Amino acid sequence: MKNTGNPGSAAPKIIPRPDHNVSRNEISSAALKVLYRLHKAGYQSFLVGGGVRDAMLDLHPKDFDIATDATPEEVRSLFNNCRLIGRRFRLAHIRYGREIIEVATFRASANHEDDDEAHDREGRIVRDNVYGTIDEDVWRRDFTCNALYYNIADFSIWDYVGGFEDVQNKRLVLIGDAEQRLREDPVRMLRAVRFAGKLGFTIDDTVVKAMQGQTGLLANVPAARLFDEFLKLFQSGFAAPTFELLREHALFGELFPATEQELREDEKFLEFVRAALQNSDKRVADGKSVTPMFLLGVFMWLPVRKLAEIRRAEEKMSESQSLNLASYEIVAQQQRRISIPKRFTVPMREMLSLQPRFTTVRGKRAMNLLEHRRFRAAYDFMLLQSEVGLADPALAKFWTDVQKQSPDERAKSFELHSTPGGKRRPRRRRRRKSSGAS
Ligand code: ATP
Ligand code: MG
């Protein structure tokens, strides 16, 4: 049996420095400064969470969480670059340039299910705000691999729950009773999949079993929190494997119901989504920027297109207008699950509505598309479609080529004939449409 049982039930296994590979070279200088200053002031000072886990795996962690027995106020008095955040549970944020080191005071766990006050009706934690000791703090953490404490006093690792072995064996095991821990906080299901996707860990059978039938609990999680989690799932460079795992464990449909329905019915759409995710991961690996609006646009694309066709049959409008209207409606539906800030939904709708314009390659209006502020994203989107056969490759080539051309060449490509002497050719008067539609 694993030692993942009861709070406070055991002394830690202490792994001395020679017996593990967590080197201070893997810890940022800012995190080291904080660890040392707390230690020198006489407090317990541990690196915990992803920082220890990723250092063990030689993954060069970027994010460092520190746990201490100093209260937030005591932490603040040690650092002048420190801000306390959070009302329910106060955390200290210590800033060094762009890096923020998060320092949390040890917390007592709220994982006794019979403690009614700490849980709501579905078993979610609603109160988690009592300071504690390290041997209490460990039990409120999610996975054993995230519950290793690296002690700056002697560089040893403290392990209460068998996490050291689980990291070595690449296993994701929940601390305590898996079903109960997922009920307390259903986001842990997404975290399981995220860590499995990023680290290539196997999700333990006990966790897989507990997830079955509980995925619906994600509906109770605030949509704003799910947006944060969406970013971590899809922008950290492991979107492609994470997506497959989300679907395998019936979680993707909880986040994107309309997308999941289309994915089941349309192989081409699935191929398109996969290509987009791979492309996005490659950008992250190459150090390029990624915007959530692009992937959101990819996820929404087929639902939006289908609805656009319906709207167009109902009422006369251009294809662009119908796409714009449909994306507005689909996004509104999607917001019930994941709240997407306007700064992403607005450009996303523009990107989608521009797609029909790529099919026109003659005239001034076509050429003006190159100057549109959303051209780059819309072009990337179209290119990706052409890669999986959803857009004409000849069109993709045209729009790729014209970007490299001189103004003269461009005018020719778009069949804009300039007249000698710079005079405008007399415009043919267009016949007014007799219908009243405008
Ligand atoms: P990464 O930084 O790579 O996302 P991480 O494990 O550090 O991974 P954080 O979200 O930074 O994840 O959280 C830091 C630590 O806090 C975790 O390792 C875990 O011990 C604990 N933790 C975070 N979220 C939860 C949660 N929902 N339930 C229980 N413990 C959590
Ligand atoms: Mg972290």
mmCIF file of C-alpha atoms in Angstrom, residues 21-394:
data_model
loop_
_atom_site.group_PDB
_atom_site.id
_atom_site.type_symbol
_atom_site.label_atom_id
_atom_site.label_comp_id
_atom_site.label_asym_id
_atom_site.label_seq_id
_atom_site.Cartn_x
_atom_site.Cartn_y
_atom_site.Cartn_z
ATOM 1 C CA ASN A 21 19.409 15.121 -8.552
ATOM 2 C CA VAL A 22 17.705 18.419 -7.678
ATOM 3 C CA SER A 23 20.456 20.915 -8.225
ATOM 4 C CA ARG A 24 20.408 24.590 -7.291
ATOM 5 C CA ASN A 25 21.334 25.283 -10.921
ATOM 6 C CA GLU A 26 17.767 24.299 -11.798
ATOM 7 C CA ILE A 27 16.313 26.896 -9.407
ATOM 8 C CA SER A 28 16.119 30.537 -10.487
ATOM 9 C CA SER A 29 18.320 32.985 -8.634
ATOM 10 C CA ALA A 30 15.232 34.877 -7.491
ATOM 11 C CA ALA A 31 13.715 31.734 -5.947
ATOM 12 C CA LEU A 32 17.040 30.949 -4.275
ATOM 13 C CA LYS A 33 17.227 34.447 -2.801
ATOM 14 C CA VAL A 34 13.777 34.064 -1.275
ATOM 15 C CA LEU A 35 14.518 30.577 0.051
ATOM 16 C CA TYR A 36 17.773 31.715 1.671
ATOM 17 C CA ARG A 37 16.393 34.875 3.187
ATOM 18 C CA LEU A 38 13.527 33.039 4.860
ATOM 19 C CA HIS A 39 15.957 30.412 6.133
ATOM 20 C CA LYS A 40 18.398 32.982 7.492
ATOM 21 C CA ALA A 41 15.544 34.704 9.318
ATOM 22 C CA GLY A 42 14.935 31.450 11.160
ATOM 23 C CA TYR A 43 11.914 30.134 9.267
ATOM 24 C CA GLN A 44 11.403 26.815 7.547
ATOM 25 C CA SER A 45 11.920 27.361 3.861
ATOM 26 C CA PHE A 46 11.034 24.833 1.164
ATOM 27 C CA LEU A 47 10.669 24.794 -2.575
ATOM 28 C CA VAL A 48 7.536 22.800 -3.369
ATOM 29 C CA GLY A 49 5.307 21.751 -6.254
ATOM 30 C CA GLY A 50 6.182 21.860 -9.930
ATOM 31 C CA GLY A 51 9.608 23.402 -9.257
ATOM 32 C CA VAL A 52 10.865 20.321 -7.413
ATOM 33 C CA ARG A 53 9.085 17.873 -9.713
ATOM 34 C CA ASP A 54 10.394 19.451 -12.912
ATOM 35 C CA ALA A 55 13.916 19.857 -11.504
ATOM 36 C CA MET A 56 13.969 16.133 -10.735
ATOM 37 C CA LEU A 57 13.047 15.513 -14.367
ATOM 38 C CA ASP A 58 15.666 17.968 -15.711
ATOM 39 C CA LEU A 59 12.890 20.040 -17.247
ATOM 40 C CA HIS A 60 14.274 23.443 -16.234
ATOM 41 C CA PRO A 61 11.283 24.697 -14.235
ATOM 42 C CA LYS A 62 10.137 28.268 -14.822
ATOM 43 C CA ASP A 63 7.660 28.636 -12.021
ATOM 44 C CA PHE A 64 8.675 28.401 -8.361
ATOM 45 C CA ASP A 65 6.420 27.994 -5.355
ATOM 46 C CA ILE A 66 7.799 28.304 -1.864
ATOM 47 C CA ALA A 67 6.267 27.033 1.354
ATOM 48 C CA THR A 68 7.184 28.319 4.794
ATOM 49 C CA ASP A 69 6.064 28.496 8.406
ATOM 50 C CA ALA A 70 6.388 32.294 8.335
ATOM 51 C CA THR A 71 3.019 34.083 8.212
ATOM 52 C CA PRO A 72 2.336 36.304 5.170
ATOM 53 C CA GLU A 73 2.946 39.399 7.314
ATOM 54 C CA GLU A 74 6.278 37.999 8.474
ATOM 55 C CA VAL A 75 7.223 37.269 4.882
ATOM 56 C CA ARG A 76 6.328 40.798 3.879
ATOM 57 C CA SER A 77 8.497 42.290 6.598
ATOM 58 C CA LEU A 78 11.518 40.468 5.132
ATOM 59 C CA PHE A 79 11.141 41.723 1.558
ATOM 60 C CA ASN A 80 10.479 45.210 0.258
ATOM 61 C CA ASN A 81 9.445 43.878 -3.170
ATOM 62 C CA CYS A 82 6.587 41.890 -1.622
ATOM 63 C CA ARG A 83 2.827 42.136 -2.059
ATOM 64 C CA LEU A 84 0.202 40.149 -0.240
ATOM 65 C CA ILE A 85 -2.601 38.843 -2.426
ATOM 66 C CA GLY A 86 -5.782 36.854 -1.898
ATOM 67 C CA ARG A 87 -8.439 37.458 0.690
ATOM 68 C CA ARG A 88 -9.485 33.980 1.683
ATOM 69 C CA PHE A 89 -5.971 32.709 1.860
ATOM 70 C CA ARG A 90 -3.178 35.253 1.827
ATOM 71 C CA LEU A 91 -0.130 34.561 -0.319
ATOM 72 C CA ALA A 92 3.017 36.609 -0.653
ATOM 73 C CA HIS A 93 4.191 37.561 -4.135
ATOM 74 C CA ILE A 94 7.811 38.635 -4.281
ATOM 75 C CA ARG A 95 8.851 40.328 -7.486
ATOM 76 C CA TYR A 96 12.255 40.287 -9.148
ATOM 77 C CA GLY A 97 11.973 42.043 -12.481
ATOM 78 C CA ARG A 98 9.473 39.998 -14.458
ATOM 79 C CA GLU A 99 9.686 36.979 -12.198
ATOM 80 C CA ILE A 100 7.230 36.537 -9.351
ATOM 81 C CA ILE A 101 7.990 34.064 -6.595
ATOM 82 C CA GLU A 102 4.932 32.855 -4.721
ATOM 83 C CA VAL A 103 5.362 32.186 -1.020
ATOM 84 C CA ALA A 104 2.595 30.341 0.826
ATOM 85 C CA THR A 105 2.344 29.777 4.544
ATOM 86 C CA PHE A 106 1.777 26.118 5.445
ATOM 87 C CA ARG A 107 -1.940 25.405 5.447
ATOM 88 C CA ALA A 108 -3.956 22.822 7.319
ATOM 89 C CA SER A 109 -5.890 20.647 4.915
ATOM 90 C CA ALA A 110 -9.643 20.594 4.501
ATOM 91 C CA ASN A 111 -9.816 17.027 3.333
ATOM 92 C CA HIS A 112 -12.031 15.513 5.981
ATOM 93 C CA GLU A 113 -15.197 14.952 4.046
ATOM 94 C CA ASP A 114 -17.215 14.793 7.240
ATOM 95 C CA ASP A 115 -16.204 18.366 8.057
ATOM 96 C CA ASP A 116 -19.400 19.870 6.660
ATOM 97 C CA GLU A 117 -18.358 23.472 6.963
ATOM 98 C CA ALA A 118 -15.383 23.058 4.666
ATOM 99 C CA HIS A 119 -17.298 21.499 1.769
ATOM 100 C CA ASP A 120 -20.355 22.361 -0.279
ATOM 101 C CA ARG A 121 -23.046 19.895 -1.264
ATOM 102 C CA GLU A 122 -21.044 18.422 -4.140
ATOM 103 C CA GLY A 123 -18.051 17.969 -1.881
ATOM 104 C CA ARG A 124 -16.112 20.948 -3.200
ATOM 105 C CA ILE A 125 -13.793 22.753 -0.842
ATOM 106 C CA VAL A 126 -15.204 26.116 0.151
ATOM 107 C CA ARG A 127 -12.963 26.881 3.105
ATOM 108 C CA ASP A 128 -9.241 26.287 3.013
ATOM 109 C CA ASN A 129 -7.820 29.047 5.142
ATOM 110 C CA VAL A 130 -6.231 27.709 8.304
ATOM 111 C CA TYR A 131 -2.496 27.990 8.800
ATOM 112 C CA GLY A 132 -0.784 24.755 9.690
ATOM 113 C CA THR A 133 2.489 22.890 9.757
ATOM 114 C CA ILE A 134 4.345 21.212 6.919
ATOM 115 C CA ASP A 135 2.937 17.808 7.855
ATOM 116 C CA GLU A 136 -0.548 19.266 7.491
ATOM 117 C CA ASP A 137 0.259 21.275 4.376
ATOM 118 C CA VAL A 138 1.241 18.170 2.432
ATOM 119 C CA TRP A 139 -2.245 16.612 2.541
ATOM 120 C CA ARG A 140 -4.028 19.458 0.810
ATOM 121 C CA ARG A 141 -1.814 19.108 -2.278
ATOM 122 C CA ASP A 142 -3.141 17.214 -5.261
ATOM 123 C CA PHE A 143 -0.701 14.680 -6.696
ATOM 124 C CA THR A 144 2.126 12.941 -4.889
ATOM 125 C CA CYS A 145 4.610 14.255 -7.482
ATOM 126 C CA ASN A 146 3.537 17.800 -6.543
ATOM 127 C CA ALA A 147 4.005 17.266 -2.824
ATOM 128 C CA LEU A 148 7.789 17.081 -2.572
ATOM 129 C CA TYR A 149 9.477 19.683 -0.382
ATOM 130 C CA TYR A 150 13.043 20.716 -1.112
ATOM 131 C CA ASN A 151 14.632 22.030 2.067
ATOM 132 C CA ILE A 152 17.066 24.897 1.506
ATOM 133 C CA ALA A 153 18.620 24.267 4.949
ATOM 134 C CA ASP A 154 20.404 21.095 3.813
ATOM 135 C CA PHE A 155 19.206 20.528 0.219
ATOM 136 C CA SER A 156 17.302 17.393 1.192
ATOM 137 C CA ILE A 157 13.849 16.469 -0.134
ATOM 138 C CA TRP A 158 11.025 15.709 2.300
ATOM 139 C CA ASP A 159 8.536 13.173 1.023
ATOM 140 C CA TYR A 160 5.416 12.296 3.030
ATOM 141 C CA VAL A 161 3.420 10.559 0.322
ATOM 142 C CA GLY A 162 5.736 8.488 -1.883
ATOM 143 C CA GLY A 163 6.036 11.263 -4.467
ATOM 144 C CA PHE A 164 9.760 10.717 -5.007
ATOM 145 C CA GLU A 165 9.180 7.204 -6.252
ATOM 146 C CA ASP A 166 6.153 8.271 -8.277
ATOM 147 C CA VAL A 167 8.224 10.877 -10.128
ATOM 148 C CA GLN A 168 10.857 8.247 -10.864
ATOM 149 C CA ASN A 169 8.179 5.859 -12.100
ATOM 150 C CA LYS A 170 6.352 8.671 -13.921
ATOM 151 C CA ARG A 171 3.031 8.092 -12.227
ATOM 152 C CA LEU A 172 0.291 10.549 -11.356
ATOM 153 C CA VAL A 173 -1.240 9.453 -8.082
ATOM 154 C CA LEU A 174 -3.706 11.535 -6.087
ATOM 155 C CA ILE A 175 -2.979 11.938 -2.381
ATOM 156 C CA GLY A 176 -5.712 10.312 -0.299
ATOM 157 C CA ASP A 177 -8.987 8.972 -1.665
ATOM 158 C CA ALA A 178 -9.027 9.744 -5.389
ATOM 159 C CA GLU A 179 -12.781 10.094 -5.732
ATOM 160 C CA GLN A 180 -13.042 12.425 -2.787
ATOM 161 C CA ARG A 181 -10.117 14.569 -3.927
ATOM 162 C CA LEU A 182 -11.708 15.022 -7.367
ATOM 163 C CA ARG A 183 -15.051 15.931 -5.812
ATOM 164 C CA GLU A 184 -13.340 18.519 -3.606
ATOM 165 C CA ASP A 185 -11.900 20.193 -6.653
ATOM 166 C CA PRO A 186 -12.904 18.866 -10.096
ATOM 167 C CA VAL A 187 -10.177 20.962 -11.748
ATOM 168 C CA ARG A 188 -7.800 18.274 -10.518
ATOM 169 C CA MET A 189 -9.083 16.101 -13.383
ATOM 170 C CA LEU A 190 -7.790 18.693 -15.820
ATOM 171 C CA ARG A 191 -4.554 18.979 -13.880
ATOM 172 C CA ALA A 192 -4.061 15.209 -14.106
ATOM 173 C CA VAL A 193 -4.379 15.347 -17.861
ATOM 174 C CA ARG A 194 -2.219 18.456 -18.122
ATOM 175 C CA PHE A 195 0.640 16.898 -16.173
ATOM 176 C CA ALA A 196 0.282 13.624 -18.087
ATOM 177 C CA GLY A 197 0.460 15.534 -21.383
ATOM 178 C CA LYS A 198 3.398 17.662 -20.357
ATOM 179 C CA LEU A 199 5.440 15.116 -18.429
ATOM 180 C CA GLY A 200 4.478 11.923 -20.224
ATOM 181 C CA PHE A 201 3.350 10.474 -16.888
ATOM 182 C CA THR A 202 0.787 7.672 -16.645
ATOM 183 C CA ILE A 203 -2.388 8.569 -14.808
ATOM 184 C CA ASP A 204 -2.778 5.978 -12.079
ATOM 185 C CA ASP A 205 -5.705 3.568 -12.449
ATOM 186 C CA THR A 206 -7.220 4.778 -9.189
ATOM 187 C CA VAL A 207 -7.390 8.276 -10.662
ATOM 188 C CA VAL A 208 -8.705 7.123 -14.051
ATOM 189 C CA LYS A 209 -11.440 5.176 -12.316
ATOM 190 C CA ALA A 210 -12.357 8.083 -10.075
ATOM 191 C CA MET A 211 -12.598 10.380 -13.095
ATOM 192 C CA GLN A 212 -15.120 8.140 -14.805
ATOM 193 C CA GLY A 213 -18.567 9.399 -14.067
ATOM 194 C CA GLN A 214 -17.291 12.523 -12.302
ATOM 195 C CA THR A 215 -16.339 14.591 -15.356
ATOM 196 C CA GLY A 216 -19.719 16.329 -15.181
ATOM 197 C CA LEU A 217 -18.612 18.022 -11.956
ATOM 198 C CA LEU A 218 -16.607 20.436 -14.071
ATOM 199 C CA ALA A 219 -19.901 22.151 -14.852
ATOM 200 C CA ASN A 220 -19.831 23.527 -11.277
ATOM 201 C CA VAL A 221 -16.428 25.145 -11.677
ATOM 202 C CA PRO A 222 -16.518 28.911 -12.258
ATOM 203 C CA ALA A 223 -16.070 29.715 -15.956
ATOM 204 C CA ALA A 224 -13.288 32.202 -15.193
ATOM 205 C CA ARG A 225 -11.202 29.551 -13.485
ATOM 206 C CA LEU A 226 -11.700 27.243 -16.446
ATOM 207 C CA PHE A 227 -10.351 29.925 -18.740
ATOM 208 C CA ASP A 228 -7.141 30.073 -16.675
ATOM 209 C CA GLU A 229 -6.928 26.311 -16.859
ATOM 210 C CA PHE A 230 -7.622 26.375 -20.595
ATOM 211 C CA LEU A 231 -4.567 28.606 -21.044
ATOM 212 C CA LYS A 232 -2.373 26.216 -19.078
ATOM 213 C CA LEU A 233 -3.694 23.226 -21.000
ATOM 214 C CA PHE A 234 -3.252 24.690 -24.459
ATOM 215 C CA GLN A 235 -0.506 27.289 -24.317
ATOM 216 C CA SER A 236 2.298 25.492 -22.521
ATOM 217 C CA GLY A 237 3.686 23.688 -25.558
ATOM 218 C CA PHE A 238 1.959 20.331 -25.030
ATOM 219 C CA ALA A 239 -1.450 21.121 -26.474
ATOM 220 C CA ALA A 240 -1.468 18.204 -28.934
ATOM 221 C CA PRO A 241 -0.910 15.333 -26.472
ATOM 222 C CA THR A 242 -3.071 17.091 -23.872
ATOM 223 C CA PHE A 243 -5.965 17.332 -26.327
ATOM 224 C CA GLU A 244 -5.858 13.581 -27.019
ATOM 225 C CA LEU A 245 -5.854 12.851 -23.293
ATOM 226 C CA LEU A 246 -8.716 15.259 -22.635
ATOM 227 C CA ARG A 247 -10.790 13.420 -25.217
ATOM 228 C CA GLU A 248 -9.723 9.997 -24.011
ATOM 229 C CA HIS A 249 -10.954 10.854 -20.516
ATOM 230 C CA ALA A 250 -14.185 12.481 -21.717
ATOM 231 C CA LEU A 251 -13.097 15.900 -20.463
ATOM 232 C CA PHE A 252 -12.833 17.839 -23.700
ATOM 233 C CA GLY A 253 -16.588 17.759 -24.214
ATOM 234 C CA GLU A 254 -17.072 19.245 -20.753
ATOM 235 C CA LEU A 255 -15.007 22.247 -21.805
ATOM 236 C CA PHE A 256 -16.068 22.566 -25.460
ATOM 237 C CA PRO A 257 -19.364 20.708 -25.960
ATOM 238 C CA ALA A 258 -20.163 22.047 -29.442
ATOM 239 C CA THR A 259 -16.631 21.319 -30.677
ATOM 240 C CA GLU A 260 -16.674 17.803 -29.275
ATOM 241 C CA GLN A 261 -19.905 17.020 -31.080
ATOM 242 C CA GLU A 262 -18.442 18.051 -34.440
ATOM 243 C CA LEU A 263 -15.177 16.223 -33.765
ATOM 244 C CA ARG A 264 -17.102 12.995 -33.406
ATOM 245 C CA GLU A 265 -18.796 13.430 -36.743
ATOM 246 C CA ASP A 266 -16.189 15.001 -38.937
ATOM 247 C CA GLU A 267 -12.802 13.402 -39.472
ATOM 248 C CA LYS A 268 -11.528 16.381 -41.480
ATOM 249 C CA PHE A 269 -12.349 18.789 -38.684
ATOM 250 C CA LEU A 270 -10.476 16.568 -36.248
ATOM 251 C CA GLU A 271 -7.504 16.608 -38.590
ATOM 252 C CA PHE A 272 -7.683 20.403 -38.765
ATOM 253 C CA VAL A 273 -7.787 20.750 -34.973
ATOM 254 C CA ARG A 274 -4.840 18.388 -34.580
ATOM 255 C CA ALA A 275 -2.817 20.301 -37.160
ATOM 256 C CA ALA A 276 -3.547 23.556 -35.317
ATOM 257 C CA LEU A 277 -2.465 22.109 -31.975
ATOM 258 C CA GLN A 278 0.768 20.731 -33.415
ATOM 259 C CA ASN A 279 1.443 24.023 -35.079
ATOM 260 C CA SER A 280 0.839 25.847 -31.810
ATOM 261 C CA ASP A 281 3.181 23.537 -29.884
ATOM 262 C CA LYS A 282 5.850 24.083 -32.487
ATOM 263 C CA ARG A 283 5.522 27.844 -32.100
ATOM 264 C CA VAL A 284 5.996 27.523 -28.344
ATOM 265 C CA ALA A 285 9.046 25.297 -28.873
ATOM 266 C CA ASP A 286 10.488 27.887 -31.266
ATOM 267 C CA GLY A 287 9.954 30.635 -28.720
ATOM 268 C CA LYS A 288 7.262 32.341 -30.816
ATOM 269 C CA SER A 289 4.167 33.946 -29.358
ATOM 270 C CA VAL A 290 0.821 32.170 -29.268
ATOM 271 C CA THR A 291 -2.565 33.746 -28.765
ATOM 272 C CA PRO A 292 -5.499 31.871 -27.289
ATOM 273 C CA MET A 293 -7.851 33.457 -29.820
ATOM 274 C CA PHE A 294 -6.329 31.400 -32.638
ATOM 275 C CA LEU A 295 -7.003 27.995 -31.065
ATOM 276 C CA LEU A 296 -10.386 29.149 -29.829
ATOM 277 C CA GLY A 297 -11.171 30.110 -33.414
ATOM 278 C CA VAL A 298 -10.085 26.660 -34.556
ATOM 279 C CA PHE A 299 -12.302 24.961 -31.958
ATOM 280 C CA MET A 300 -15.292 27.135 -32.854
ATOM 281 C CA TRP A 301 -14.831 26.935 -36.628
ATOM 282 C CA LEU A 302 -17.098 24.090 -37.622
ATOM 283 C CA PRO A 303 -19.921 24.955 -35.183
ATOM 284 C CA VAL A 304 -19.696 28.543 -36.425
ATOM 285 C CA ARG A 305 -19.735 27.561 -40.094
ATOM 286 C CA LYS A 306 -22.729 25.312 -39.671
ATOM 287 C CA LEU A 307 -24.706 27.920 -37.806
ATOM 288 C CA ALA A 308 -23.693 30.546 -40.358
ATOM 289 C CA GLU A 309 -25.261 28.469 -43.111
ATOM 290 C CA ILE A 310 -28.485 28.232 -41.161
ATOM 291 C CA ARG A 311 -28.552 31.981 -40.533
ATOM 292 C CA ARG A 312 -27.880 32.659 -44.201
ATOM 293 C CA ALA A 313 -30.754 30.493 -45.271
ATOM 294 C CA GLU A 314 -33.024 32.427 -42.921
ATOM 295 C CA GLU A 315 -32.013 35.878 -43.963
ATOM 296 C CA LYS A 316 -30.160 37.504 -46.836
ATOM 297 C CA MET A 317 -26.646 38.424 -45.819
ATOM 298 C CA SER A 318 -23.078 38.025 -46.997
ATOM 299 C CA GLU A 319 -21.034 35.008 -46.017
ATOM 300 C CA SER A 320 -18.808 37.209 -43.853
ATOM 301 C CA GLN A 321 -21.800 38.690 -42.088
ATOM 302 C CA SER A 322 -23.247 35.274 -41.429
ATOM 303 C CA LEU A 323 -19.941 34.046 -39.999
ATOM 304 C CA ASN A 324 -19.707 37.091 -37.798
ATOM 305 C CA LEU A 325 -23.227 36.604 -36.509
ATOM 306 C CA ALA A 326 -22.769 32.869 -35.978
ATOM 307 C CA SER A 327 -19.483 33.279 -34.118
ATOM 308 C CA TYR A 328 -21.207 35.760 -31.848
ATOM 309 C CA GLU A 329 -23.850 33.150 -30.999
ATOM 310 C CA ILE A 330 -21.452 30.225 -30.665
ATOM 311 C CA VAL A 331 -19.121 32.224 -28.433
ATOM 312 C CA ALA A 332 -22.061 33.212 -26.239
ATOM 313 C CA GLN A 333 -22.902 29.521 -25.805
ATOM 314 C CA GLN A 334 -19.280 28.655 -25.114
ATOM 315 C CA GLN A 335 -19.012 31.363 -22.450
ATOM 316 C CA ARG A 336 -21.306 29.341 -20.227
ATOM 317 C CA ARG A 337 -18.469 26.844 -19.827
ATOM 318 C CA ILE A 338 -15.348 28.926 -20.210
ATOM 319 C CA SER A 339 -15.444 32.681 -19.916
ATOM 320 C CA ILE A 340 -13.327 34.081 -22.706
ATOM 321 C CA PRO A 341 -12.356 37.726 -22.317
ATOM 322 C CA LYS A 342 -13.522 40.150 -25.013
ATOM 323 C CA ARG A 343 -9.969 40.944 -26.008
ATOM 324 C CA PHE A 344 -9.856 37.427 -27.460
ATOM 325 C CA THR A 345 -13.406 36.944 -28.731
ATOM 326 C CA VAL A 346 -13.437 40.142 -30.796
ATOM 327 C CA PRO A 347 -10.305 39.358 -32.850
ATOM 328 C CA MET A 348 -11.409 35.735 -33.097
ATOM 329 C CA ARG A 349 -14.680 36.741 -34.739
ATOM 330 C CA GLU A 350 -12.791 39.003 -37.119
ATOM 331 C CA MET A 351 -10.407 36.205 -38.025
ATOM 332 C CA LEU A 352 -13.251 33.834 -38.823
ATOM 333 C CA SER A 353 -15.349 36.390 -40.702
ATOM 334 C CA LEU A 354 -12.416 37.234 -42.970
ATOM 335 C CA GLN A 355 -12.112 33.692 -44.312
ATOM 336 C CA PRO A 356 -14.444 34.095 -47.333
ATOM 337 C CA ARG A 357 -12.428 37.104 -48.479
ATOM 338 C CA PHE A 358 -9.465 34.886 -49.350
ATOM 339 C CA THR A 359 -11.436 33.438 -52.235
ATOM 340 C CA THR A 360 -11.448 36.776 -54.089
ATOM 341 C CA VAL A 361 -8.104 37.522 -55.682
ATOM 342 C CA ARG A 362 -8.934 40.393 -57.998
ATOM 343 C CA GLY A 363 -9.449 44.058 -57.404
ATOM 344 C CA LYS A 364 -8.676 46.698 -54.856
ATOM 345 C CA ARG A 365 -10.802 45.268 -52.092
ATOM 346 C CA ALA A 366 -9.013 41.931 -52.365
ATOM 347 C CA MET A 367 -5.644 43.642 -52.190
ATOM 348 C CA ASN A 368 -6.736 45.690 -49.198
ATOM 349 C CA LEU A 369 -7.135 42.486 -47.242
ATOM 350 C CA LEU A 370 -3.349 42.493 -46.900
ATOM 351 C CA GLU A 371 -3.615 45.673 -44.835
ATOM 352 C CA HIS A 372 -6.326 44.390 -42.541
ATOM 353 C CA ARG A 373 -5.151 44.360 -38.925
ATOM 354 C CA ARG A 374 -6.292 40.752 -38.592
ATOM 355 C CA PHE A 375 -4.751 39.651 -41.888
ATOM 356 C CA ARG A 376 -1.851 37.730 -40.354
ATOM 357 C CA ALA A 377 -4.021 35.559 -38.090
ATOM 358 C CA ALA A 378 -6.685 35.069 -40.761
ATOM 359 C CA TYR A 379 -3.999 34.086 -43.274
ATOM 360 C CA ASP A 380 -2.409 31.580 -40.858
ATOM 361 C CA PHE A 381 -5.873 30.171 -40.246
ATOM 362 C CA MET A 382 -6.543 29.785 -43.982
ATOM 363 C CA LEU A 383 -3.099 28.256 -44.546
ATOM 364 C CA LEU A 384 -3.762 25.656 -41.887
ATOM 365 C CA GLN A 385 -7.063 24.811 -43.534
ATOM 366 C CA SER A 386 -5.355 24.342 -46.874
ATOM 367 C CA GLU A 387 -2.815 21.991 -45.272
ATOM 368 C CA VAL A 388 -5.581 19.556 -44.399
ATOM 369 C CA GLY A 389 -7.512 20.085 -47.618
ATOM 370 C CA LEU A 390 -10.188 22.408 -46.240
ATOM 371 C CA ALA A 391 -9.063 25.327 -48.387
ATOM 372 C CA ASP A 392 -7.774 25.494 -51.945
ATOM 373 C CA PRO A 393 -3.954 25.124 -51.927
ATOM 374 C CA ALA A 394 -3.726 27.345 -55.020
#
